[in-house]
Tab-separated table of C-alpha atoms in Angstrom:
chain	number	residue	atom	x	y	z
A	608	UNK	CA	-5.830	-132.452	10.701
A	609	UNK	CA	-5.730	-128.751	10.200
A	610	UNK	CA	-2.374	-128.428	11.222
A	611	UNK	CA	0.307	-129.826	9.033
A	612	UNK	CA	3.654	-128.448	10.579
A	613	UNK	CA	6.188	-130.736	11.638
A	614	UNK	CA	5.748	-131.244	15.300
A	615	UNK	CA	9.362	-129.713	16.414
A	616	UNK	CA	12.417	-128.950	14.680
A	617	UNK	CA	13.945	-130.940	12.572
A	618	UNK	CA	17.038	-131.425	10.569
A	619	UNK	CA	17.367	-130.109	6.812
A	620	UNK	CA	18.038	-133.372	4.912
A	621	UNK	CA	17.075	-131.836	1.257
A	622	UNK	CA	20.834	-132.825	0.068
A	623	UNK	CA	20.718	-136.523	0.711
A	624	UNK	CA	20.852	-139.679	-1.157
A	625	UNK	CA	18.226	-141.960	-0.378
A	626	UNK	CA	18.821	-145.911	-1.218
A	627	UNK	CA	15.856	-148.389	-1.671
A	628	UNK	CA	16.772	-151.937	-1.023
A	629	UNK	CA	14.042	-154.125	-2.772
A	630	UNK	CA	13.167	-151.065	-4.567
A	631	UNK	CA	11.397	-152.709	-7.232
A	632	UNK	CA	8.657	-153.923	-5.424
A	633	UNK	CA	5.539	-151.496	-5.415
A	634	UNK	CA	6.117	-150.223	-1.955
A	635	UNK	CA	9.729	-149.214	-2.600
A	636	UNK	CA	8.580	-147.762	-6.022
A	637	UNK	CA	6.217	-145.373	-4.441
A	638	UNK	CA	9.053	-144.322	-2.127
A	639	UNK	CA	11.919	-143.532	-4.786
A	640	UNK	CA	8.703	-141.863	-6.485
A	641	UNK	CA	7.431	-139.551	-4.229
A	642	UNK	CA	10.968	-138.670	-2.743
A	643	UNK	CA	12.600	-138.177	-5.880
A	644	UNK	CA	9.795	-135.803	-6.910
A	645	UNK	CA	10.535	-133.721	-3.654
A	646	UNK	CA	14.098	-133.880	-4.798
A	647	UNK	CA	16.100	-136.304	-3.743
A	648	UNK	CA	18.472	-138.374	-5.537
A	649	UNK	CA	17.381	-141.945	-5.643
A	650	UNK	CA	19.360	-145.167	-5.933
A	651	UNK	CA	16.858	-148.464	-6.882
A	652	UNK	CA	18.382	-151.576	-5.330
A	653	UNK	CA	17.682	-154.885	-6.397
A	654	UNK	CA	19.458	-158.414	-6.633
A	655	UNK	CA	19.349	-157.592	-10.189
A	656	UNK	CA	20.662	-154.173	-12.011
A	657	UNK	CA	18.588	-154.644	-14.852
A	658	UNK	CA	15.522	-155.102	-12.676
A	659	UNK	CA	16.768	-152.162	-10.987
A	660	UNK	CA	16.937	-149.685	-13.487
A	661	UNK	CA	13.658	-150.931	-15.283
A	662	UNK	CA	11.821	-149.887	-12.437
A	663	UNK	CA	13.509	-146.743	-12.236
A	664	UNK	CA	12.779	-146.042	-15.720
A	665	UNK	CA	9.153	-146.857	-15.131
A	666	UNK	CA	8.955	-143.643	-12.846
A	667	UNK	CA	9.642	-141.623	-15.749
A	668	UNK	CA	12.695	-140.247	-16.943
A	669	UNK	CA	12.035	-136.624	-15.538
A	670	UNK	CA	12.995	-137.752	-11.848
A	671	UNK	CA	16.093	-138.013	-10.033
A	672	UNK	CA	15.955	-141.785	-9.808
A	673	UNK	CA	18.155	-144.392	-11.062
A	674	UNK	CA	18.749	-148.487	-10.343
A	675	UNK	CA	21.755	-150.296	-9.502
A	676	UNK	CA	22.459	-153.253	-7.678
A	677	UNK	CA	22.011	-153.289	-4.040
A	678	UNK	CA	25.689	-153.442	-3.192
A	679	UNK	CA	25.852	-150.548	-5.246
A	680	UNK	CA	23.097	-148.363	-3.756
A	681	UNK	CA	24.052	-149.434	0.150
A	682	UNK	CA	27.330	-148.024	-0.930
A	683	UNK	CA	26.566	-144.673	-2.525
A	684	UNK	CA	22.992	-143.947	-0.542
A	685	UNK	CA	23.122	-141.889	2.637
A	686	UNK	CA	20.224	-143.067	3.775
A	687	UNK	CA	18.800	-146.761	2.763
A	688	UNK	CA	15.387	-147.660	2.882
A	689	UNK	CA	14.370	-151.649	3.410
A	690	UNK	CA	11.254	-152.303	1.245
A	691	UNK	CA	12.483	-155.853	0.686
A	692	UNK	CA	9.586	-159.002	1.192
A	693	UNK	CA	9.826	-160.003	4.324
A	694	UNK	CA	11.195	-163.817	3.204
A	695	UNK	CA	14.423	-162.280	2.177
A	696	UNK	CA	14.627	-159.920	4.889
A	697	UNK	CA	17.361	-161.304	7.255
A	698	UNK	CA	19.445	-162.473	3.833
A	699	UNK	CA	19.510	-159.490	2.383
A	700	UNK	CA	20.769	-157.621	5.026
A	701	UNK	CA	23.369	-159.779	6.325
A	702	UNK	CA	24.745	-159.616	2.857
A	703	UNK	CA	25.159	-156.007	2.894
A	704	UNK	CA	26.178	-155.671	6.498
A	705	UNK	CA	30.018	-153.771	5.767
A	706	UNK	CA	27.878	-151.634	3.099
A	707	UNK	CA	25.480	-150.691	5.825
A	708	UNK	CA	28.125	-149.818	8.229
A	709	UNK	CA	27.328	-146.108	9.732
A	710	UNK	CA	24.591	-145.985	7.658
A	711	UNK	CA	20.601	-145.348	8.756
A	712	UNK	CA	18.990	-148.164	8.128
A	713	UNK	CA	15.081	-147.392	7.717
A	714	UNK	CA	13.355	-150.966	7.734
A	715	UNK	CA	9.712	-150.520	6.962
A	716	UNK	CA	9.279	-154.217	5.964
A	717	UNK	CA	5.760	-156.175	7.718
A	718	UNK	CA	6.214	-159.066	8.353
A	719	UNK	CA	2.881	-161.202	8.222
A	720	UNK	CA	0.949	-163.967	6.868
A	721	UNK	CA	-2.455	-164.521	4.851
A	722	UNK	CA	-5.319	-167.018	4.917
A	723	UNK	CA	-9.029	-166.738	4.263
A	724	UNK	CA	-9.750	-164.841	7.155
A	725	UNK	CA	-7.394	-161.978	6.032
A	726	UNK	CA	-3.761	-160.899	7.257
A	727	UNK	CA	-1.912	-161.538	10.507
A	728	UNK	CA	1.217	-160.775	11.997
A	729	UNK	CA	4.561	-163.382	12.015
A	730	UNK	CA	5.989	-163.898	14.821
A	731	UNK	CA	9.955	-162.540	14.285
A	732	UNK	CA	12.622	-164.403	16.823
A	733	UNK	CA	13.735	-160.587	17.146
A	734	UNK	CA	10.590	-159.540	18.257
A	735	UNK	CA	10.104	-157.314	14.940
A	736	UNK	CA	11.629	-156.906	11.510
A	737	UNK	CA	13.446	-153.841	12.658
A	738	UNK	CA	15.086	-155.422	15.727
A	739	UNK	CA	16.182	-158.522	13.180
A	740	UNK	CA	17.629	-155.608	11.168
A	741	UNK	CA	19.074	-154.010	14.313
A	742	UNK	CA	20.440	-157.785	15.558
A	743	UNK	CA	21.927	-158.523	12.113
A	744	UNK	CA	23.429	-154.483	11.343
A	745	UNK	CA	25.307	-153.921	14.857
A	746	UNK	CA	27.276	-150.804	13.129
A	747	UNK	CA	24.367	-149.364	11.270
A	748	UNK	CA	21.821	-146.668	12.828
A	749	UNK	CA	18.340	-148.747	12.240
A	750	UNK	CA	15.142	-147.155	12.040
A	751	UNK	CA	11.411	-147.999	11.621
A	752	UNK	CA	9.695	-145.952	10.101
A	753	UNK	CA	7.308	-146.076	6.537
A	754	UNK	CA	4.588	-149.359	7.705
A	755	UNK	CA	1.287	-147.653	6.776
A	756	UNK	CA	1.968	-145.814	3.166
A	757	UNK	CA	-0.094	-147.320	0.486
A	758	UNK	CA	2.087	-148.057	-2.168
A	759	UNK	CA	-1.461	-147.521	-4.366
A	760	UNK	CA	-1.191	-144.017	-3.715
A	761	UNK	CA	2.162	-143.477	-3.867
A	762	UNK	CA	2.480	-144.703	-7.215
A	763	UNK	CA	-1.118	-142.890	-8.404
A	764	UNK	CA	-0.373	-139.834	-10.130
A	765	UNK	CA	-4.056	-138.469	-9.369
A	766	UNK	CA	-2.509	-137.937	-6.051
A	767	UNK	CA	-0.682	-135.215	-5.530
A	768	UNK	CA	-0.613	-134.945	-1.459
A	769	UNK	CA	-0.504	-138.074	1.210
A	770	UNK	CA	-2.671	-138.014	4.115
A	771	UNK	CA	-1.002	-139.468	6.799
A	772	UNK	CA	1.738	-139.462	9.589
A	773	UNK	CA	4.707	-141.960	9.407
A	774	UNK	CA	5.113	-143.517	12.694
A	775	UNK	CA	9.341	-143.112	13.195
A	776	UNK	CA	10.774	-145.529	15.515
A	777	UNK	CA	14.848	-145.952	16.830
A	778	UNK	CA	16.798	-145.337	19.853
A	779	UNK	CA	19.336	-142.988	17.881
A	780	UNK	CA	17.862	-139.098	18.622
A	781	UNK	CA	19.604	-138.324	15.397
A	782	UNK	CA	18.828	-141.125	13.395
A	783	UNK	CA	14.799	-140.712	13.848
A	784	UNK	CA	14.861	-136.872	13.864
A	785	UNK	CA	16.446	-137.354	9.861
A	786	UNK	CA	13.842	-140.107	8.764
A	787	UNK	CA	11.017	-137.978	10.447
A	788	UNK	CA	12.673	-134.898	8.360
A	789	UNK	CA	12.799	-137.488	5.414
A	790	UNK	CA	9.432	-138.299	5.939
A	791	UNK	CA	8.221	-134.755	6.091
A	792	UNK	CA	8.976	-133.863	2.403
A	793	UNK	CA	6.779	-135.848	1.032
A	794	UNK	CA	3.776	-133.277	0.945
A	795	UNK	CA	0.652	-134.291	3.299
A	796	UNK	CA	3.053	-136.473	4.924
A	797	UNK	CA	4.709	-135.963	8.424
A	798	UNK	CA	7.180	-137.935	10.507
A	799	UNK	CA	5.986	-138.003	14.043
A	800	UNK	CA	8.604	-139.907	16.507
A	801	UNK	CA	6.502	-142.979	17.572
A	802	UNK	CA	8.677	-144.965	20.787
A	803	UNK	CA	12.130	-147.055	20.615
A	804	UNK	CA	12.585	-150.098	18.573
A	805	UNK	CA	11.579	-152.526	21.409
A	806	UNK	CA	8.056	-151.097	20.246
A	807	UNK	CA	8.100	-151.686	16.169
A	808	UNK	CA	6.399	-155.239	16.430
A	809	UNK	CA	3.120	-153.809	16.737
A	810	UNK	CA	3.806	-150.905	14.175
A	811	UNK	CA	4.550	-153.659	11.723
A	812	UNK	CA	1.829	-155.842	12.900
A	813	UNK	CA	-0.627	-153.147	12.483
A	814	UNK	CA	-0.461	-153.262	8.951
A	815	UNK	CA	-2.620	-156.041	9.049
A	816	UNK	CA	-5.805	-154.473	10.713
A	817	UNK	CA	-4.947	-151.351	8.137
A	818	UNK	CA	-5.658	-154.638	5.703
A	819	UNK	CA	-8.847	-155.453	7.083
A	820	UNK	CA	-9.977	-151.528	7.129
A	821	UNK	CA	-9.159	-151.362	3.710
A	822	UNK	CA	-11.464	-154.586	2.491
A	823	UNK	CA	-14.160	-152.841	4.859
A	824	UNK	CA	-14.435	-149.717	3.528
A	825	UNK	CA	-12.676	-150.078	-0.143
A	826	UNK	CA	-10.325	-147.580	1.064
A	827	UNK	CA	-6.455	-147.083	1.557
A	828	UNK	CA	-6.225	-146.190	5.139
A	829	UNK	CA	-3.746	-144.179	6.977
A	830	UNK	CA	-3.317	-142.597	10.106
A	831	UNK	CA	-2.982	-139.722	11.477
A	832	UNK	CA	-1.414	-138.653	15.083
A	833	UNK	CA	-4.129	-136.477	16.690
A	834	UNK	CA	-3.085	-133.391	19.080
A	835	UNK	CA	0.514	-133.648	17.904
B	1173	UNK	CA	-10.488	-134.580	9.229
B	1174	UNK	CA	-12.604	-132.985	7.312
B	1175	UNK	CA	-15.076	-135.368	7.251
B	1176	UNK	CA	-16.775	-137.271	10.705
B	1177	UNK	CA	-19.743	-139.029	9.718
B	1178	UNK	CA	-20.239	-142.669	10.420
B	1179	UNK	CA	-18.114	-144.312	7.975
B	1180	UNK	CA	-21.200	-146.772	7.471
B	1181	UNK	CA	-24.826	-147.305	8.486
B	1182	UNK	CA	-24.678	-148.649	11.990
B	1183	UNK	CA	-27.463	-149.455	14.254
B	1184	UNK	CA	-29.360	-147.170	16.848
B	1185	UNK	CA	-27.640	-147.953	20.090
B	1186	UNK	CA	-29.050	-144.664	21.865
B	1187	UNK	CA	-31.181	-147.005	24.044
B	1188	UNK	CA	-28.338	-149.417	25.507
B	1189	UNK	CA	-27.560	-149.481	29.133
B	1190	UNK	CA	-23.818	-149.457	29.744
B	1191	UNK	CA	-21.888	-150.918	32.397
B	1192	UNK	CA	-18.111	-150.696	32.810
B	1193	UNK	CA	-16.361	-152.999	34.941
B	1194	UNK	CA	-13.756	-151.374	36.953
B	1195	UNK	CA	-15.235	-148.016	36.286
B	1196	UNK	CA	-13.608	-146.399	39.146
B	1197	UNK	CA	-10.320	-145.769	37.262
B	1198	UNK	CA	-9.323	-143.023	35.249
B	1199	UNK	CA	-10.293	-144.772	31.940
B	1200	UNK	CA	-13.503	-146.114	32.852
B	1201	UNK	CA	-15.025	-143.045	34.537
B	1202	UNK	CA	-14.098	-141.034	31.406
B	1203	UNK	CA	-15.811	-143.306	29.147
B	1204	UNK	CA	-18.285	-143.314	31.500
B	1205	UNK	CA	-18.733	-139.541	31.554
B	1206	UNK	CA	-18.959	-139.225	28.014
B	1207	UNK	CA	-21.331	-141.913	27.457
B	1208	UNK	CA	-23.916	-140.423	30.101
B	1209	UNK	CA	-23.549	-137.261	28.488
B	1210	UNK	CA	-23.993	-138.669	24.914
B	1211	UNK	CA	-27.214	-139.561	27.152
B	1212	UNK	CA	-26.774	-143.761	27.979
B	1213	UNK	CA	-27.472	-144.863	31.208
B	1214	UNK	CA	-24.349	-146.469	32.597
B	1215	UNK	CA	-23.385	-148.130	35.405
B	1216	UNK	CA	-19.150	-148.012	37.300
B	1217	UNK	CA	-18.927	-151.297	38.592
B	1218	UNK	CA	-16.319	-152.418	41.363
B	1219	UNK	CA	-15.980	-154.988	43.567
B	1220	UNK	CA	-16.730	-152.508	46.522
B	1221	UNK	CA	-20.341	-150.897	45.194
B	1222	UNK	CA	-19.785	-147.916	47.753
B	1223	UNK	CA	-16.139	-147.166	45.830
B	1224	UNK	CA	-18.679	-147.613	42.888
B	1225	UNK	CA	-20.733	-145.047	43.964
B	1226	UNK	CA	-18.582	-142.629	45.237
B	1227	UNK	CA	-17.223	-142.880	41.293
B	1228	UNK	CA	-20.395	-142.192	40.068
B	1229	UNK	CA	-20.851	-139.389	42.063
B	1230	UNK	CA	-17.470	-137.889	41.432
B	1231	UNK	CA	-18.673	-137.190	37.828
B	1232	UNK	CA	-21.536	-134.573	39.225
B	1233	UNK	CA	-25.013	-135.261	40.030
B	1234	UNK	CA	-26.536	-134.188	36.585
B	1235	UNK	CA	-25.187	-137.183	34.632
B	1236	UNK	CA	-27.453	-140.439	34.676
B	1237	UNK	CA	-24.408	-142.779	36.097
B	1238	UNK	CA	-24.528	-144.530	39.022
B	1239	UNK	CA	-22.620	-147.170	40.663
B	1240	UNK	CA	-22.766	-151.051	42.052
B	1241	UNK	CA	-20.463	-153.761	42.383
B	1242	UNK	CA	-19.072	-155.865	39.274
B	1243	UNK	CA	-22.135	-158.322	39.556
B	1244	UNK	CA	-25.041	-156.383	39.659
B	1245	UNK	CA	-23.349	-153.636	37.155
B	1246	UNK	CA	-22.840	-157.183	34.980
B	1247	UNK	CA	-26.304	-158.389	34.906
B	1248	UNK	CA	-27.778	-154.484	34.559
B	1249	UNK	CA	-26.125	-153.198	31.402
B	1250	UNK	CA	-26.799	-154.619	28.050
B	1251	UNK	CA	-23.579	-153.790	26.897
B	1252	UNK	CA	-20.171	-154.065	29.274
B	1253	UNK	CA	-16.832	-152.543	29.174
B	1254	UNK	CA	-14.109	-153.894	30.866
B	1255	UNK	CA	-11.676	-151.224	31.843
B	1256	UNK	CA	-9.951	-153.266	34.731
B	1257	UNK	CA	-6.690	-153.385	35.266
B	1258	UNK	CA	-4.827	-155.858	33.478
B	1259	UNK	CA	-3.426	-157.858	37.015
B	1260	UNK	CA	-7.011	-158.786	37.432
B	1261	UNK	CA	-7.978	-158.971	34.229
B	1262	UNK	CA	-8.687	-162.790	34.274
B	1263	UNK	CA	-9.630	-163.545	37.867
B	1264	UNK	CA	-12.461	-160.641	37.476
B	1265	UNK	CA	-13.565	-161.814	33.874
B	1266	UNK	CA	-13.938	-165.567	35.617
B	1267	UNK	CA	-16.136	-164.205	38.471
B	1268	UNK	CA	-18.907	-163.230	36.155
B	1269	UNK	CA	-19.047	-165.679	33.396
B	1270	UNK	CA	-22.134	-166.332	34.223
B	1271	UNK	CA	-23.645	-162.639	34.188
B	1272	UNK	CA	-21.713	-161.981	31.208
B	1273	UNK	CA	-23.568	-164.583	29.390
B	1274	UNK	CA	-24.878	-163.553	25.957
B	1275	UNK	CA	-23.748	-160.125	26.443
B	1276	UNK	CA	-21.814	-158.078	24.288
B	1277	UNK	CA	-18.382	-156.828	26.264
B	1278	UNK	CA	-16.025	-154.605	25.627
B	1279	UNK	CA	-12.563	-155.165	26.475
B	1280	UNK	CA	-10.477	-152.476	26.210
B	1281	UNK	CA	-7.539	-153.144	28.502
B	1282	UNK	CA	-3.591	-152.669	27.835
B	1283	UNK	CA	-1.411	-155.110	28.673
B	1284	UNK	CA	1.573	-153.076	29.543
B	1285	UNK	CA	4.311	-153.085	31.387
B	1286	UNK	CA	6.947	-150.240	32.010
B	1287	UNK	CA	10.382	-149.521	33.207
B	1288	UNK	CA	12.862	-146.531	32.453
B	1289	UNK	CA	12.204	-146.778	29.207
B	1290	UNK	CA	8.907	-146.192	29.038
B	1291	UNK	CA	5.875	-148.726	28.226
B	1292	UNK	CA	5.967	-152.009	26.405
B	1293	UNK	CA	3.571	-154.920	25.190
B	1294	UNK	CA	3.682	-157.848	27.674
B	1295	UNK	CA	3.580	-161.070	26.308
B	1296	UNK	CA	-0.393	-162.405	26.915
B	1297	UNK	CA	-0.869	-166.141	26.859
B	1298	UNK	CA	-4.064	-166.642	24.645
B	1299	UNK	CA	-2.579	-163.407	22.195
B	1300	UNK	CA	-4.176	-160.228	23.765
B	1301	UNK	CA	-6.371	-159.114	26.445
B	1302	UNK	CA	-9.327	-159.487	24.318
B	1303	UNK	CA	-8.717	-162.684	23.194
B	1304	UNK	CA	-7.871	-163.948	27.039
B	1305	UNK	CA	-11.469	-162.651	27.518
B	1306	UNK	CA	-12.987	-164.852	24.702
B	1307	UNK	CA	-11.119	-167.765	26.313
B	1308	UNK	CA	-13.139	-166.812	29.679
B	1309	UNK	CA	-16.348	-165.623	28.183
B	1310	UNK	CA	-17.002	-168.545	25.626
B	1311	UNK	CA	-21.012	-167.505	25.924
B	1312	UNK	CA	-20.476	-163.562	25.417
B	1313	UNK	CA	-19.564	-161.562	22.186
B	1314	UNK	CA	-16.144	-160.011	23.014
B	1315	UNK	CA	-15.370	-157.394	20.808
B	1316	UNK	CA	-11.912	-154.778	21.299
B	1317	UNK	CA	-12.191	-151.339	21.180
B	1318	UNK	CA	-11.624	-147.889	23.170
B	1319	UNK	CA	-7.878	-149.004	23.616
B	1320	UNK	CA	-6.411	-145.120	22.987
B	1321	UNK	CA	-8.680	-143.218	24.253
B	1322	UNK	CA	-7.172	-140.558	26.884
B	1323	UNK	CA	-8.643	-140.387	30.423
B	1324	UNK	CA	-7.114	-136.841	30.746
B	1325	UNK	CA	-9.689	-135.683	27.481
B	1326	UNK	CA	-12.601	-137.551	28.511
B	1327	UNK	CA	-12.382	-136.396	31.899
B	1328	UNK	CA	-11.662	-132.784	30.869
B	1329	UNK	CA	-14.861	-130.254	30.971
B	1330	UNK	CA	-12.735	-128.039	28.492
B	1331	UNK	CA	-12.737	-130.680	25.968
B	1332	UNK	CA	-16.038	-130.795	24.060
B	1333	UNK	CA	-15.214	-132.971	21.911
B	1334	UNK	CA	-13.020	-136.177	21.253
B	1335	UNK	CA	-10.659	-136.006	18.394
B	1336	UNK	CA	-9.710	-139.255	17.580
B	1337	UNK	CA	-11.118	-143.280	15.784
B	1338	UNK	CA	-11.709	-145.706	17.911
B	1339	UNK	CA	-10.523	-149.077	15.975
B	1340	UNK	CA	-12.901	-151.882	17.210
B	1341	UNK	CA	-12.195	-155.486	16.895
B	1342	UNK	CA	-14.064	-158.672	16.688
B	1343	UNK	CA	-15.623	-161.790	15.061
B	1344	UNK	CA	-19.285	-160.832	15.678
B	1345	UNK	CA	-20.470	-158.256	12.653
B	1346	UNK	CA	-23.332	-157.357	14.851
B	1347	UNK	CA	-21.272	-156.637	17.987
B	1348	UNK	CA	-18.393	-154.591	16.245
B	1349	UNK	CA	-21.147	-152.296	14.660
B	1350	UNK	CA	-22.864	-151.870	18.196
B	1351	UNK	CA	-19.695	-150.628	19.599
B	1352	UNK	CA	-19.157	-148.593	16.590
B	1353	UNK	CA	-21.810	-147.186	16.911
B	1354	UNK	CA	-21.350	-146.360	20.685
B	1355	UNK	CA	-17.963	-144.627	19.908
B	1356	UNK	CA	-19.558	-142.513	17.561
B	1357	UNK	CA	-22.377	-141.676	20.609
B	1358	UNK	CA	-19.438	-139.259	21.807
B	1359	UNK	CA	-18.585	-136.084	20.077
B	1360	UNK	CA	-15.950	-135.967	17.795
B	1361	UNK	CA	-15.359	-139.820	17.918
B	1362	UNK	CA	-15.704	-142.690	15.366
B	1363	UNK	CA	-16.077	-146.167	15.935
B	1364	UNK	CA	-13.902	-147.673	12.764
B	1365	UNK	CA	-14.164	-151.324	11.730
B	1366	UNK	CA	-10.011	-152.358	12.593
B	1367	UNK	CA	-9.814	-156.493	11.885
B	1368	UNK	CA	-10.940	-159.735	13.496
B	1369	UNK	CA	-9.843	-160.345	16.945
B	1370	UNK	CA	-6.703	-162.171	16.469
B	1371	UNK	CA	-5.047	-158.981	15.125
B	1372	UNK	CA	-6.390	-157.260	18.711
B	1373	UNK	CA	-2.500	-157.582	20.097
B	1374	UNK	CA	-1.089	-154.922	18.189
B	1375	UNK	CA	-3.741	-152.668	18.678
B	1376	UNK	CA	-3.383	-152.853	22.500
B	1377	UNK	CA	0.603	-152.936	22.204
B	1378	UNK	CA	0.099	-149.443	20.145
B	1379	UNK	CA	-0.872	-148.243	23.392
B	1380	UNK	CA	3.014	-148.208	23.893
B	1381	UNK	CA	4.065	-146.408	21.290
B	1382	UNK	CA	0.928	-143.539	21.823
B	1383	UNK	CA	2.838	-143.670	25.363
B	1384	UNK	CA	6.253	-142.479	23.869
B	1385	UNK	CA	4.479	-140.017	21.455
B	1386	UNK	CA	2.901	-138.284	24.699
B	1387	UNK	CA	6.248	-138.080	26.168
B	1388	UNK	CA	8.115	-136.621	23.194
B	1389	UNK	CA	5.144	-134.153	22.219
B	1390	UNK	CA	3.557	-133.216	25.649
B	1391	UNK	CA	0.669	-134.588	24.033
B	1392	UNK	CA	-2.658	-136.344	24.632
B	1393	UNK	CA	-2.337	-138.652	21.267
B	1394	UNK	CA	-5.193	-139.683	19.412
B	1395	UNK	CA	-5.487	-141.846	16.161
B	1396	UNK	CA	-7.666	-140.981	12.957
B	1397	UNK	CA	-7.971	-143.216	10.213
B	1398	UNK	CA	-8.072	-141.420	7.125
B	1399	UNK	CA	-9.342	-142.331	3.373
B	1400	UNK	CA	-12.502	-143.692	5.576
């Protein structure tokens, strides 16, 4: 892609607080890395505060990242990132549900299943992990968004720019025009609006065939939105 | 993308004859014109061979494509697309088991449905299109591929040259390279290894979601792969 502008205007979300439920995991660890290094304040959420802040001392202690419990960090985050394992998806969340309240929500958790032939997707009663979120947060703003991001290169410091779009899905204008913004700080990265939640299954599912590329061709595959 | 070569050694397909069942639509007649161009013979199949024609010689008389019904298109081509609509998807798939036989076809059809909302993933009995076509074809090589690939671009004499992966699907090694290495006949395109054929639901689903991306963008969407 030539072309790295973000396709239309978007909101300035520099100021915000950015939560990461499950945040020690190695997904959620490349998030609160790469978004505290474009300057955002990040809150580490885990069952456990001392989990928490281990991981967010692991980062380094020159970023703007800290851990707390995820009470905690649903409560003081403006925006709160999923990265939870799919098992204790639903849990999790209805546990936090009057922390949530009002809140965007951005679930980028895949649910799916191994065996020898490689990954496939769950099947989710809600149709996805974002409409479970949606189902069990009726007052929060819940967004898809964050599937495809290799939490390898997130978390490799050899890497100083992503290569890849961020698929954004939600049926709240404002709420998926912020996590495309959010998306877009993260240099290399962009946040291109990708359809309404009814349409996250196969977002989520896709992660498994981004699996199977990857054992292919040794790589860490993303993708990128041509002629947008 | 910087870089388009093949992302492996694939085989010389610059010989194969290619049919494409239901050739007279949008999708098939691009692939169709791009393929003769890339210098295959092909073949537009329809039920009605004079529709067939008349297909064939919509795309100008310079281009070695011609036209017959489903049958004769079937038993002609050593490799077949299936670019029918999804309604007959089955019935047509039945008709030719026989000619199919042995034969390498490729399904790439979109099981969609849409309201005012936009497009959505129907629900597909044996998983996905291509895997419905397994069921029916028990003696071919099914293998998934050319699911987002614009009609509008391929069809456009402006547009020199594709910009966008193909992800193909299957079980067969030696099918998914052949169609890999078809995609990468045209200009601009790459046939990329995406997964086994049960993961082919997601990939036609997706077809959604590129949907509400051309909607919000004005767009033609494409995918690229990167890191491959």
């Amino acid at each position: 892609m030539a072309d790295q502008r973000a396709p239309h205007d978007l909101p300035d979300v520099s100021g915000l607080t950015i939560g990461i439920l499950g945040g020690t995991g190695d997904q959620g660890k490349g998030l609160a890395r790469r978004l505290a290094m474009a300057g955002h304040t990040v809150l580490i959420g885990s069952r456990d505060a001392a989990r928490a802040a281990a991981a967010a001392e692991s980062l380094g202690g020159d970023l703007p990242v800290s851990g707390a419990d995820n009470a905690a960090v649903a409560t003081r985050a403006d925006v709160v990132i999923v990265a939870v394992p799919w098992d204790g998806h639903r849990a999790t969340l209805e546990s936090l549900r009057a922390e949530l309240a009002g809140k965007i929500v951005v679930d980028c958790v895949n649910p799916l299943g191994f065996d020898k032939q490689g990954a496939y997707a769950l099947p989710v009663e809600e149709g996805s992990a974002a409409q479970q979120a949606a189902a069990v947060l009726p007052d929060s703003r819940v967004v898809a968004a964050f599937h495809h991001v290799s939490a390898v290169l997130l978390l490799d410091p050899d890497v100083a720019e992503m290569d890849l779009d961020v698929l954004v899905l939600g049926d709240d204008r404002e709420a998926t025009d912020t996590v495309q913004a959010l998306a877009s700080r993260i240099p290399g990265m962009r946040g291109v609006y990708g359809g309404r939640l009814r349409n996250a299954h196969q977002i989520e599912a896709l992660t498994a065939n981004l699996i199977s590329v990857n054992r292919r061709y040794k790589a860490h595959a993303g993708l990128r939105i041509t002629d947008v």
